[in-house]
Amino acid sequence: MDPLSAAFAACSLARVAVLGENTAEQRRRKADACGRYAMLKGQPSIADQE
Protein backbone atom coordinates (compact mmCIF):
# COMPACT_ATOMS: atom_id res chain seq x y z
CA MET A 1 0.00 0.00 0.00
CA ASP A 2 1.40 3.39 -0.92
CA PRO A 3 1.85 6.04 1.83
CA LEU A 4 -1.11 8.16 0.65
CA SER A 5 -3.50 5.18 0.71
CA ALA A 6 -2.18 4.11 4.12
CA ALA A 7 -2.68 7.62 5.50
CA PHE A 8 -6.22 7.76 4.06
CA ALA A 9 -7.05 4.41 5.68
CA ALA A 10 -5.67 5.58 9.04
CA CYS A 11 -7.70 8.78 8.82
CA SER A 12 -10.87 6.87 7.92
CA LEU A 13 -10.41 4.39 10.78
CA ALA A 14 -9.77 7.23 13.24
CA ARG A 15 -12.95 9.01 12.11
CA VAL A 16 -14.98 5.84 12.68
CA ALA A 17 -13.37 5.38 16.11
CA VAL A 18 -14.50 8.89 17.12
CA LEU A 19 -18.06 8.00 16.12
CA GLY A 20 -17.92 4.99 18.43
CA GLU A 21 -15.99 6.54 21.32
CA ASN A 22 -15.83 10.33 21.20
CA THR A 23 -13.01 10.93 23.68
CA ALA A 24 -10.26 13.53 23.66
CA GLU A 25 -7.72 10.79 22.90
CA GLN A 26 -9.73 9.52 19.90
CA ARG A 27 -10.18 13.08 18.59
CA ARG A 28 -6.42 13.69 18.93
CA ARG A 29 -5.67 10.49 17.03
CA LYS A 30 -8.12 11.54 14.30
CA ALA A 31 -6.51 14.98 14.04
CA ASP A 32 -3.05 13.39 13.82
CA ALA A 33 -4.06 10.77 11.23
CA CYS A 34 -6.12 13.12 9.08
CA GLY A 35 -3.49 15.85 9.34
CA ARG A 36 -0.84 13.42 8.10
CA TYR A 37 -3.09 12.43 5.19
CA ALA A 38 -3.74 16.07 4.31
CA MET A 39 -0.02 16.84 4.46
CA LEU A 40 0.76 13.97 2.07
CA LYS A 41 -2.07 15.04 -0.21
CA GLY A 42 -1.12 18.71 0.03
CA GLN A 43 -4.56 19.98 1.02
CA PRO A 44 -6.16 21.47 4.15
CA SER A 45 -6.76 18.93 6.89
CA ILE A 46 -10.01 16.99 6.75
CA ALA A 47 -10.21 17.33 10.52
CA ASP A 48 -10.22 21.13 10.15
CA GLN A 49 -13.28 20.96 7.90
CA GLU A 50 -15.50 19.31 10.52
PDB file of C-alpha atoms in Angstrom:
ATOM      1  CA  MET A   1       0.000   0.000   0.000  1.00  0.00           C
ATOM      2  CA  ASP A   2       1.399   3.393  -0.919  1.00  0.00           C
ATOM      3  CA  PRO A   3       1.846   6.039   1.827  1.00  0.00           C
ATOM      4  CA  LEU A   4      -1.110   8.162   0.654  1.00  0.00           C
ATOM      5  CA  SER A   5      -3.496   5.182   0.712  1.00  0.00           C
ATOM      6  CA  ALA A   6      -2.184   4.108   4.117  1.00  0.00           C
ATOM      7  CA  ALA A   7      -2.681   7.621   5.497  1.00  0.00           C
ATOM      8  CA  PHE A   8      -6.216   7.757   4.057  1.00  0.00           C
ATOM      9  CA  ALA A   9      -7.048   4.408   5.676  1.00  0.00           C
ATOM     10  CA  ALA A  10      -5.666   5.579   9.040  1.00  0.00           C
ATOM     11  CA  CYS A  11      -7.702   8.779   8.824  1.00  0.00           C
ATOM     12  CA  SER A  12     -10.869   6.867   7.923  1.00  0.00           C
ATOM     13  CA  LEU A  13     -10.406   4.390  10.783  1.00  0.00           C
ATOM     14  CA  ALA A  14      -9.773   7.228  13.236  1.00  0.00           C
ATOM     15  CA  ARG A  15     -12.947   9.008  12.106  1.00  0.00           C
ATOM     16  CA  VAL A  16     -14.985   5.843  12.680  1.00  0.00           C
ATOM     17  CA  ALA A  17     -13.368   5.383  16.113  1.00  0.00           C
ATOM     18  CA  VAL A  18     -14.496   8.886  17.122  1.00  0.00           C
ATOM     19  CA  LEU A  19     -18.057   7.997  16.118  1.00  0.00           C
ATOM     20  CA  GLY A  20     -17.920   4.989  18.429  1.00  0.00           C
ATOM     21  CA  GLU A  21     -15.991   6.538  21.315  1.00  0.00           C
ATOM     22  CA  ASN A  22     -15.830  10.327  21.204  1.00  0.00           C
ATOM     23  CA  THR A  23     -13.010  10.928  23.684  1.00  0.00           C
ATOM     24  CA  ALA A  24     -10.263  13.527  23.657  1.00  0.00           C
ATOM     25  CA  GLU A  25      -7.716  10.789  22.895  1.00  0.00           C
ATOM     26  CA  GLN A  26      -9.727   9.524  19.895  1.00  0.00           C
ATOM     27  CA  ARG A  27     -10.178  13.081  18.593  1.00  0.00           C
ATOM     28  CA  ARG A  28      -6.423  13.693  18.934  1.00  0.00           C
ATOM     29  CA  ARG A  29      -5.672  10.495  17.029  1.00  0.00           C
ATOM     30  CA  LYS A  30      -8.116  11.543  14.302  1.00  0.00           C
ATOM     31  CA  ALA A  31      -6.510  14.985  14.037  1.00  0.00           C
ATOM     32  CA  ASP A  32      -3.047  13.388  13.815  1.00  0.00           C
ATOM     33  CA  ALA A  33      -4.061  10.767  11.234  1.00  0.00           C
ATOM     34  CA  CYS A  34      -6.120  13.120   9.076  1.00  0.00           C
ATOM     35  CA  GLY A  35      -3.488  15.845   9.339  1.00  0.00           C
ATOM     36  CA  ARG A  36      -0.838  13.417   8.101  1.00  0.00           C
ATOM     37  CA  TYR A  37      -3.093  12.431   5.187  1.00  0.00           C
ATOM     38  CA  ALA A  38      -3.744  16.074   4.310  1.00  0.00           C
ATOM     39  CA  MET A  39      -0.022  16.838   4.458  1.00  0.00           C
ATOM     40  CA  LEU A  40       0.765  13.974   2.067  1.00  0.00           C
ATOM     41  CA  LYS A  41      -2.069  15.038  -0.213  1.00  0.00           C
ATOM     42  CA  GLY A  42      -1.122  18.709   0.030  1.00  0.00           C
ATOM     43  CA  GLN A  43      -4.563  19.982   1.019  1.00  0.00           C
ATOM     44  CA  PRO A  44      -6.158  21.470   4.146  1.00  0.00           C
ATOM     45  CA  SER A  45      -6.761  18.932   6.887  1.00  0.00           C
ATOM     46  CA  ILE A  46     -10.013  16.994   6.748  1.00  0.00           C
ATOM     47  CA  ALA A  47     -10.215  17.326  10.525  1.00  0.00           C
ATOM     48  CA  ASP A  48     -10.223  21.129  10.146  1.00  0.00           C
ATOM     49  CA  GLN A  49     -13.281  20.964   7.897  1.00  0.00           C
ATOM     50  CA  GLU A  50     -15.495  19.306  10.517  1.00  0.00           C
TER      51      GLU A  50
END
